Amino acid sequence: ISVAVAQLPYWLIRNPSEVVKTRQQAGIEGYGEGVSVLDAFKLAISKSDDGKTGGIGELYKGYWENNIYAFPADVIKFLAYENLSNGKKNLPPLKAAVYGAISTGFAQLVTTPLDVVRNRIMVSEETSLTNSDDAIGKNSYLESLARLGREEGLDGLFAGASPRVGKAILSGAIQFATYEE
């Protein structure tokens, strides 16, 4: 329950930077190389020519998708850690780091499809992903997830899994080693 409660304000603060980061990584026009973070934020909130996008709400695009992805990722991570540690507290830092790395890596692996959809939704107005009415970002989250699976299979669902898991292993090791210390 505490994970669910913590996610809402966490993403309220983090979402704007996540939108800008995702658009810069996707190479969206205007967000590319040489664009400062401040200019990228200004671009995100500026109104489009048709007035359909922009404004402060643009920085919160994908807010609910971030919560939908993050909640199961955190629950899986903490349940896996609890299982590996047999519920013991005050583990030695090295053991906590190993358990944390495994738990976090596993959680990020199994939630990769949720992450792929949320990232595509955050850039959907800015890319060709919305050329049709049934594109990712135009449908519900679950419809977008199902469409991704149908059209791109496991390769699409698990796109970027290796770097996500690699990053998670390192961050999980640090998080749990310091948590138990």
XYZ file of C-alpha atoms in Angstrom:
181
model
C 0.000 0.000 0.000
C 2.830 2.395 0.840
C 4.290 1.856 -2.653
C 1.003 2.918 -4.263
C 0.693 5.979 -2.047
C 4.286 7.038 -2.689
C 4.046 6.669 -6.489
C 1.500 9.454 -7.014
C 3.505 12.364 -5.559
C 6.773 10.865 -6.820
C 5.608 10.968 -10.446
C 4.015 14.373 -9.907
C 7.553 15.656 -9.329
C 9.458 13.393 -11.731
C 7.102 13.268 -14.724
C 8.130 16.574 -16.365
C 11.789 15.553 -16.532
C 10.820 12.074 -17.733
C 8.799 13.540 -20.628
C 11.682 15.784 -21.721
C 14.274 12.994 -21.310
C 12.174 10.531 -23.298
C 11.624 13.006 -26.119
C 15.320 13.842 -26.245
C 16.246 10.149 -26.332
C 13.697 9.497 -29.079
C 15.248 12.248 -31.185
C 12.002 14.187 -31.494
C 12.365 17.274 -33.675
C 13.371 20.242 -31.545
C 14.625 18.089 -28.668
C 17.822 16.890 -30.331
C 21.501 17.503 -29.886
C 22.521 20.904 -28.603
C 19.150 21.703 -27.029
C 19.465 22.717 -23.393
C 17.216 21.187 -20.767
C 15.555 24.558 -20.199
C 14.845 24.954 -23.926
C 13.458 21.414 -24.045
C 11.068 22.233 -21.184
C 10.007 25.440 -22.954
C 9.375 23.477 -26.141
C 7.260 20.910 -24.310
C 4.940 23.537 -22.837
C 4.723 25.737 -25.938
C 1.436 25.475 -27.818
C 1.429 23.709 -31.165
C 0.192 25.528 -34.261
C -3.149 23.738 -34.055
C -3.416 24.433 -30.306
C -4.013 20.749 -29.522
C -0.795 20.142 -27.601
C 1.371 22.166 -25.280
C 0.858 23.879 -21.975
C 1.825 22.614 -18.561
C -0.271 19.480 -19.121
C 2.205 18.381 -21.776
C 4.793 17.848 -19.015
C 2.393 15.375 -17.410
C 1.783 13.321 -20.518
C 2.149 9.709 -19.477
C 1.625 10.458 -15.755
C -0.830 7.606 -15.243
C 1.200 5.320 -17.485
C 4.233 6.011 -15.298
C 2.231 4.977 -12.255
C 0.874 1.882 -14.023
C 4.446 0.841 -14.865
C 6.128 1.837 -11.592
C 3.692 0.279 -9.138
C 4.133 -3.334 -10.289
C 7.873 -2.799 -10.769
C 8.269 -1.679 -7.164
C 5.950 -4.328 -5.749
C 7.804 -7.088 -7.614
C 11.166 -5.667 -6.527
C 10.282 -5.528 -2.838
C 8.507 -8.901 -2.803
C 11.449 -10.558 -4.566
C 13.882 -8.948 -2.110
C 11.767 -10.035 0.841
C 11.677 -13.569 -0.543
C 15.439 -13.758 -1.176
C 16.250 -12.357 2.270
C 13.675 -14.614 3.954
C 12.320 -11.518 5.635
C 15.532 -10.935 7.581
C 16.542 -7.369 8.369
C 19.983 -5.808 8.811
C 21.659 -8.037 6.250
C 25.352 -7.540 5.566
C 25.728 -4.913 2.813
C 27.199 -7.352 0.284
C 24.347 -9.832 0.701
C 21.794 -7.000 0.529
C 23.486 -5.712 -2.638
C 23.298 -9.127 -4.319
C 19.655 -9.656 -3.338
C 18.811 -6.090 -4.351
C 20.509 -6.469 -7.721
C 18.649 -9.704 -8.464
C 15.302 -8.348 -7.255
C 15.516 -5.067 -9.108
C 16.834 -6.654 -12.298
C 14.025 -9.215 -12.277
C 11.375 -6.557 -11.618
C 12.631 -4.382 -14.463
C 12.780 -7.335 -16.848
C 9.198 -8.450 -16.280
C 7.830 -4.893 -16.448
C 9.699 -3.945 -19.638
C 6.535 -4.185 -21.781
C 4.825 -1.653 -19.496
C 7.841 0.640 -19.829
C 7.884 0.369 -23.624
C 4.222 1.393 -23.841
C 4.603 4.283 -21.380
C 7.592 5.666 -23.300
C 5.758 5.450 -26.592
C 2.761 7.206 -25.096
C 4.971 10.040 -23.815
C 6.299 10.690 -27.323
C 3.165 9.725 -29.264
C 2.009 13.262 -30.142
C 5.500 14.088 -31.324
C 6.107 11.124 -33.643
C 4.571 9.142 -36.446
C 3.191 6.707 -33.888
C -0.120 8.565 -34.136
C -0.559 8.518 -37.887
C -3.610 6.307 -37.484
C -6.495 6.344 -35.072
C -5.457 3.007 -33.574
C -1.860 4.009 -32.866
C -0.193 3.620 -29.500
C -1.126 6.662 -27.470
C -4.594 6.915 -29.012
C -5.921 3.791 -27.294
C -6.067 2.809 -23.661
C -2.907 1.579 -22.010
C -4.019 -2.057 -22.177
C -5.118 -1.727 -25.806
C -1.740 -0.196 -26.633
C 0.038 -3.041 -24.831
C -1.998 -5.666 -26.706
C -1.406 -3.904 -30.028
C 2.331 -3.776 -29.375
C 2.361 -7.512 -28.671
C 0.326 -8.334 -31.781
C 2.292 -6.131 -34.148
C 5.838 -6.412 -32.811
C 5.792 -9.593 -30.737
C 8.314 -10.258 -27.990
C 10.959 -8.096 -29.681
C 8.700 -5.058 -29.387
C 7.435 -5.884 -25.914
C 10.963 -6.311 -24.565
C 12.687 -3.564 -26.568
C 15.486 -2.084 -24.487
C 15.314 -4.805 -21.827
C 19.075 -5.356 -21.655
C 20.061 -1.781 -20.737
C 17.090 -1.504 -18.354
C 18.105 -4.665 -16.514
C 21.778 -3.636 -16.468
C 20.919 -0.266 -14.953
C 18.519 -1.923 -12.508
C 21.123 -4.394 -11.290
C 23.476 -1.552 -10.389
C 20.835 0.691 -8.838
C 19.250 -2.212 -6.943
C 22.595 -3.236 -5.491
C 23.269 0.303 -4.295
C 19.715 0.864 -3.042
C 19.507 -2.266 -0.923
C 23.109 -2.228 0.306
C 22.579 1.277 1.672
C 19.054 0.460 2.893
C 20.324 -2.378 5.053
C 23.356 -0.454 6.314
